[in-house]
């Protein structure tokens, strides 16, 4: 059993004003919770925090809700942030998480040779990819330009084409 | 209100071979101890325990708070693809030292592509140095781009190796956007306070109750 103790995240400027969120109370879809959220929603008292898929893996992170409330999310290692996780549920306020969709770069190689080379390039860069038949999708972390520049040679001689098929 | 112990903040320190990761830890450790923060360190080495031994002998930290992980050939595997070994050792540290606030995890020296899994750490730093070439930020390695905090170390060597530090900073900012970046000299400790302040702020390090 781990010790129970008080935590003061007061080492640095502004920490005293942070709202510490240290547990996942439940899911927005849970019947009991959803009823209460519904009431708060009418009063405009639900605040949302949007996480990228990567940031949702974190257990400690500073975030600002869409209402501008500065929060310190400090979760146990076993907790996992998913879409609709309820981090606070009071009579006059709720805080709920949202996961933003991942941004994928969708690429179609012209022929097998281009496909092999593109696959090699992606692997060599440790990019996260998804294969969708003839389309290779690369998960974009950070600025998209960093990926496009690396692939510039493929685009310039049209060995690879970027498509937007809404996925 | 009391809350249950959420564990120590876990902070990764990655970067190419010899960039100054261990030197940065040697600068950070006495500073956090002075502030009443309980700290532990995990080092990753290829086949030896060189860095762990160096820290244990340094006199800066209780040797029992330093744990070595031997990664074998591929140091990045232990911090990204399969961080289970490091997670295990971090849990061991937390179980042994009940009030631990901060665990620093040094990756084995690797290349510019190494990144930490957020399943292992809450926050991670990437350390490069001016002697490694002032074109490194421009090369946009994932470590430089994706790390939460970038450290450009060995600023004292810039005149000797003809590195343009301003250029490095400019180009690093261009690929990193708003994310923080600091210049350090880990031989003297210059710039380390600012790095530490940012880490404590962003990784939400708590202080053990006295
Ligand atoms: N001049 C100068 N030397 C430094 C600085 N920081 C570290 N060094 C030296 O650089 C060498 C490598 O430093 P380390 O801290 O061992 O580097 P590392 O990144 O931990 O290396 P690996 O763990 O082997 O990848 C040592 O000789 C340090 O003394 C600095 O700011 N300036
Ligand atoms: Mg080292």
XYZ file of C-alpha atoms and ligand atoms in Angstrom:
410
model
C 0.000 0.000 0.000
C 1.225 3.405 -0.955
C 1.350 6.159 1.587
C -1.346 8.769 1.555
C -0.076 12.266 1.663
C -0.760 15.789 0.707
C 0.721 17.169 -2.453
C 1.775 20.703 -2.979
C 2.578 21.496 -6.570
C 3.863 24.815 -5.442
C 7.416 24.718 -6.607
C 6.994 27.195 -9.362
C 5.198 30.346 -10.248
C 1.464 30.152 -10.523
C 1.204 26.623 -9.200
C -0.935 27.762 -6.282
C -3.671 28.827 -8.665
C -3.802 25.501 -10.416
C -6.812 23.310 -10.104
C -5.389 19.855 -9.367
C -7.268 17.058 -11.117
C -6.017 13.765 -9.791
C -8.567 11.145 -10.637
C -10.816 9.954 -13.392
C -14.217 9.989 -11.787
C -15.928 8.114 -14.573
C -17.091 8.293 -18.150
C -19.381 10.948 -19.563
C -21.549 8.117 -20.861
C -22.105 6.452 -17.475
C -25.848 6.803 -16.704
C -25.473 8.589 -13.362
C -22.792 10.891 -14.607
C -24.470 11.651 -17.882
C -27.613 12.802 -16.055
C -25.631 15.247 -13.961
C -23.628 16.429 -16.948
C -26.854 17.089 -18.785
C -27.990 19.454 -16.050
C -24.648 21.238 -15.919
C -24.611 21.498 -19.684
C -27.822 23.537 -19.590
C -26.118 25.979 -17.271
C -23.009 26.137 -19.476
C -20.956 24.656 -16.681
C -19.104 21.875 -18.439
C -15.512 22.678 -19.283
C -13.599 20.624 -21.836
C -9.938 19.769 -22.098
C -8.780 18.584 -25.503
C -5.856 16.176 -25.691
C -4.008 14.920 -28.732
C -3.645 11.143 -28.875
C -0.029 11.495 -27.754
C -0.699 13.844 -24.878
C -3.498 11.603 -23.637
C -0.802 9.114 -22.650
C 0.633 11.536 -20.134
C -0.015 11.223 -16.419
C 1.108 14.681 -15.463
C 0.387 17.630 -17.606
C -0.609 21.258 -17.352
C -3.673 22.104 -19.377
C -6.171 24.894 -19.831
C -9.861 24.148 -20.264
C -11.944 25.774 -22.977
C -13.196 28.134 -20.247
C -9.651 29.172 -19.441
C -9.275 27.303 -16.156
C -5.641 26.322 -15.591
C -5.356 22.739 -14.417
C -2.713 20.328 -13.242
C -3.620 16.819 -14.304
C -1.831 14.381 -12.008
C -3.004 10.816 -12.437
C -1.963 7.456 -11.099
C 0.039 5.352 -13.530
C -2.835 2.927 -13.965
C -5.235 5.665 -15.067
C -5.722 6.329 -18.747
C -7.215 9.414 -20.353
C -9.816 8.501 -22.956
C -12.436 10.529 -24.793
C -15.128 11.581 -22.323
C -13.184 10.979 -19.126
C -14.671 13.040 -16.300
C -11.964 14.657 -14.190
C -14.192 16.862 -12.042
C -17.862 16.709 -11.172
C -19.159 19.259 -8.698
C -22.558 20.805 -8.221
C -21.482 23.832 -10.162
C -18.862 22.549 -12.551
C -17.670 19.530 -14.512
C -14.447 19.007 -16.429
C -14.457 16.462 -19.240
C -11.727 15.356 -21.660
C -11.904 15.177 -25.414
C -9.445 13.428 -27.679
C -8.589 15.188 -30.885
C -8.401 13.101 -34.004
C -4.957 12.287 -35.176
C -3.787 14.098 -38.259
C -2.726 11.660 -40.996
C -0.730 12.431 -44.090
C -2.155 10.216 -46.855
C 0.244 9.198 -49.602
C -0.072 7.112 -52.760
C 3.121 5.785 -54.339
C 3.226 5.662 -58.130
C 4.638 2.150 -58.445
C 6.173 -0.674 -56.465
C 9.629 0.882 -56.509
C 8.278 4.114 -55.043
C 6.273 2.170 -52.468
C 9.343 0.281 -51.295
C 11.359 3.439 -50.985
C 8.587 5.313 -49.186
C 8.185 2.439 -46.755
C 11.904 2.432 -46.087
C 11.940 6.186 -45.550
C 9.019 6.053 -43.113
C 10.568 3.200 -41.148
C 13.939 4.872 -41.064
C 12.344 7.977 -39.574
C 10.434 5.917 -36.988
C 7.174 7.398 -38.216
C 3.923 5.825 -37.147
C 2.140 4.566 -40.267
C -1.073 2.870 -41.259
C -1.548 0.924 -44.462
C -4.841 1.363 -46.246
C -4.545 -0.736 -49.397
C -2.691 1.464 -51.886
C -2.567 4.398 -49.454
C 0.068 4.859 -46.783
C -0.928 7.117 -43.903
C 1.684 8.745 -41.730
C 0.685 10.032 -38.303
C 1.705 13.678 -38.058
C 3.246 14.689 -34.746
C 4.347 18.300 -34.561
C 4.418 20.540 -37.627
C 3.361 18.883 -40.884
C 6.061 20.753 -42.761
C 8.687 18.588 -41.075
C 7.242 15.573 -42.883
C 6.616 17.250 -46.208
C 10.180 18.527 -46.404
C 11.579 15.084 -45.726
C 9.454 13.688 -48.527
C 10.152 16.551 -50.928
C 12.120 14.416 -53.375
C 9.203 11.983 -53.697
C 6.791 14.791 -54.479
C 9.013 16.678 -56.867
C 9.372 13.790 -59.309
C 5.825 12.587 -58.623
C 6.829 9.176 -57.342
C 4.447 9.870 -54.464
C 1.233 11.888 -54.478
C -0.511 13.321 -51.494
C -4.247 12.745 -51.424
C -7.041 14.016 -49.240
C -9.704 11.350 -49.092
C -11.245 12.707 -45.930
C -9.540 10.168 -43.660
C -8.142 17.103 1.688
C -5.523 14.431 1.196
C -4.965 12.558 -1.984
C -3.331 9.249 -2.651
C 0.270 9.250 -3.774
C 0.271 9.522 -7.566
C 3.907 8.475 -7.844
C 6.926 10.510 -8.749
C 7.071 12.680 -11.844
C 9.038 10.749 -14.458
C 11.290 12.823 -16.644
C 13.290 11.439 -19.572
C 16.641 12.776 -20.726
C 17.671 11.666 -24.201
C 20.166 12.748 -26.818
C 23.133 11.677 -28.907
C 26.201 9.990 -27.425
C 28.288 12.324 -25.298
C 26.028 15.377 -25.563
C 26.050 15.835 -21.782
C 23.025 13.914 -20.472
C 24.822 12.579 -17.411
C 26.511 15.940 -16.870
C 23.080 17.595 -16.851
C 21.810 15.070 -14.306
C 24.875 15.763 -12.158
C 23.920 19.442 -12.237
C 20.219 18.887 -11.592
C 20.490 16.407 -8.716
C 22.122 18.680 -6.103
C 19.771 21.505 -7.063
C 16.620 19.466 -6.513
C 17.906 17.933 -3.297
C 18.552 21.433 -2.001
C 14.906 22.285 -2.691
C 13.649 19.339 -0.668
C 12.675 17.290 -3.693
C 13.226 13.562 -3.340
C 14.946 12.292 -6.457
C 15.954 8.971 -8.008
C 17.818 8.238 -11.232
C 17.676 5.451 -13.799
C 20.435 5.253 -16.368
C 20.340 3.229 -19.571
C 23.611 1.963 -20.961
C 24.320 -0.428 -23.796
C 26.186 -3.179 -22.034
C 27.885 -1.565 -19.076
C 26.692 0.416 -16.070
C 29.143 3.224 -16.673
C 26.800 6.168 -16.038
C 25.150 4.573 -13.022
C 28.548 3.881 -11.473
C 29.632 7.453 -12.159
C 26.542 8.826 -10.393
C 26.771 6.387 -7.501
C 30.376 7.414 -6.899
C 29.702 11.119 -7.373
C 28.655 11.709 -3.778
C 25.783 13.819 -5.108
C 23.098 11.260 -4.368
C 22.476 8.211 -2.198
C 23.854 5.378 -4.411
C 20.759 3.298 -3.705
C 18.672 5.840 -5.522
C 20.512 5.137 -8.754
C 19.477 2.160 -10.864
C 21.131 0.923 -14.056
C 19.307 -0.641 -16.966
C 21.377 -2.473 -19.558
C 19.673 -2.071 -22.878
C 21.746 -4.215 -25.221
C 22.305 -3.036 -28.767
C 19.325 -0.742 -29.298
C 19.024 1.913 -26.601
C 15.902 3.480 -28.081
C 13.922 0.262 -27.740
C 14.077 0.541 -23.943
C 12.604 4.021 -23.912
C 10.107 3.767 -26.729
C 9.033 0.487 -28.298
C 9.254 -1.589 -25.139
C 9.850 0.556 -22.053
C 8.741 -2.185 -19.644
C 12.188 -2.582 -18.096
C 12.417 1.111 -17.296
C 8.835 1.232 -16.042
C 9.618 -1.670 -13.756
C 12.705 0.021 -12.320
C 10.792 3.279 -11.805
C 8.160 1.340 -9.866
C 10.914 -0.271 -7.805
C 12.323 3.161 -6.936
C 8.878 4.415 -5.902
C 8.239 1.369 -3.766
C 11.629 1.639 -2.076
C 11.522 5.384 -1.463
C 7.969 6.166 -0.515
C 8.159 9.913 -0.836
C 9.916 10.055 -4.156
C 8.938 13.172 -6.114
C 11.048 12.924 -9.228
C 12.655 10.160 -11.278
C 15.162 11.133 -13.945
C 15.605 8.542 -16.692
C 18.696 8.883 -18.876
C 18.468 7.057 -22.164
C 21.495 5.368 -23.633
C 23.320 7.684 -26.026
C 21.635 7.276 -29.369
C 21.025 9.207 -32.555
C 18.771 12.109 -33.405
C 15.786 9.841 -33.985
C 15.358 8.661 -30.413
C 12.211 9.698 -28.587
C 10.655 8.678 -25.285
C 7.360 6.843 -24.981
C 4.849 8.839 -22.974
C 3.893 5.518 -21.452
C 7.244 5.725 -19.647
C 7.765 9.420 -18.900
C 5.540 12.404 -18.231
C 7.944 14.792 -19.846
C 11.218 14.528 -21.707
C 14.271 16.543 -22.547
C 16.556 16.131 -25.508
C 20.166 17.204 -25.069
C 22.315 18.126 -28.052
C 25.595 20.014 -27.995
C 27.189 22.674 -30.123
C 30.197 20.464 -30.880
C 27.978 17.923 -32.608
C 27.488 20.387 -35.457
C 25.427 23.558 -35.637
C 23.307 22.065 -38.417
C 21.672 19.559 -36.053
C 18.435 21.512 -35.390
C 17.999 22.015 -39.127
C 18.126 18.256 -39.664
C 14.887 18.015 -37.720
C 15.504 14.736 -35.970
C 12.464 13.591 -33.998
C 14.297 14.195 -30.721
C 14.863 17.846 -31.599
C 11.335 18.339 -32.918
C 9.198 16.349 -30.507
C 10.928 16.687 -27.137
C 9.132 18.784 -24.540
C 12.311 20.700 -23.811
C 15.456 21.008 -25.913
C 18.826 21.619 -24.302
C 21.722 22.900 -26.396
C 24.735 22.099 -24.249
C 28.456 22.867 -24.279
C 27.963 26.486 -25.277
C 31.490 27.093 -23.957
C 32.863 25.075 -26.870
C 31.173 27.108 -29.593
C 34.176 29.355 -30.346
C 36.490 26.336 -30.616
C 34.376 24.331 -33.010
C 33.112 27.305 -35.018
C 29.477 26.663 -34.098
C 26.936 29.433 -34.617
C 24.790 29.165 -31.490
C 22.354 31.889 -32.568
C 21.724 29.991 -35.775
C 21.103 26.784 -33.812
C 18.589 28.558 -31.601
C 16.823 30.148 -34.556
C 16.564 26.933 -36.498
C 15.529 24.931 -33.460
C 12.757 27.421 -32.744
C 11.619 27.200 -36.345
C 11.048 23.446 -36.098
C 9.820 23.381 -32.490
C 7.418 26.276 -32.413
C 6.644 27.499 -28.904
C 8.215 24.629 -27.021
C 11.024 25.593 -24.646
C 14.708 25.539 -25.484
C 17.666 26.396 -23.259
C 21.388 26.866 -23.638
C 23.628 25.273 -21.035
C 27.177 24.665 -20.025
C 26.983 21.580 -17.868
C 30.635 21.837 -16.872
C 29.941 25.066 -14.969
C 26.182 24.774 -14.443
C 25.370 27.843 -16.491
C 21.773 27.785 -17.700
C 20.821 24.757 -15.605
C 18.606 26.706 -13.194
C 16.351 27.762 -16.045
C 16.103 24.188 -17.337
C 15.213 22.934 -13.885
C 12.614 25.635 -13.340
C 10.884 24.692 -16.570
C 10.939 20.965 -15.779
C 9.514 21.471 -12.300
C 6.841 23.704 -13.768
C 5.830 21.523 -16.693
C 6.200 18.069 -15.166
C 4.363 19.166 -12.013
C 6.896 17.968 -9.559
C 5.632 17.992 -6.001
C 7.631 18.490 -2.872
C 7.601 15.834 -0.172
C 5.900 16.971 3.013
C 8.384 17.790 5.714
N 33.146 21.703 -22.425
C 32.044 21.062 -22.013
N 32.075 19.733 -21.827
C 30.961 19.127 -21.390
C 29.756 19.827 -21.155
N 28.813 18.934 -20.754
C 29.415 17.734 -20.738
N 30.702 17.831 -21.134
C 31.689 16.752 -21.281
O 31.278 15.943 -22.380
C 31.587 14.584 -22.127
C 30.345 13.734 -22.247
O 29.436 14.110 -21.209
P 28.387 13.096 -20.603
O 27.610 13.799 -19.579
O 29.070 11.836 -20.198
O 27.516 12.798 -21.895
P 26.328 11.761 -22.071
O 25.362 12.383 -22.993
O 25.828 11.319 -20.764
O 27.086 10.555 -22.798
P 26.555 9.042 -23.036
O 25.778 8.643 -21.836
O 27.811 8.248 -23.221
O 25.737 9.099 -24.278
C 32.209 14.534 -20.756
O 33.614 14.547 -20.912
C 31.741 15.819 -20.110
O 32.631 16.294 -19.140
C 29.759 21.245 -21.375
O 28.742 21.949 -21.209
N 30.917 21.795 -21.806
Mg 25.564 9.422 -19.998
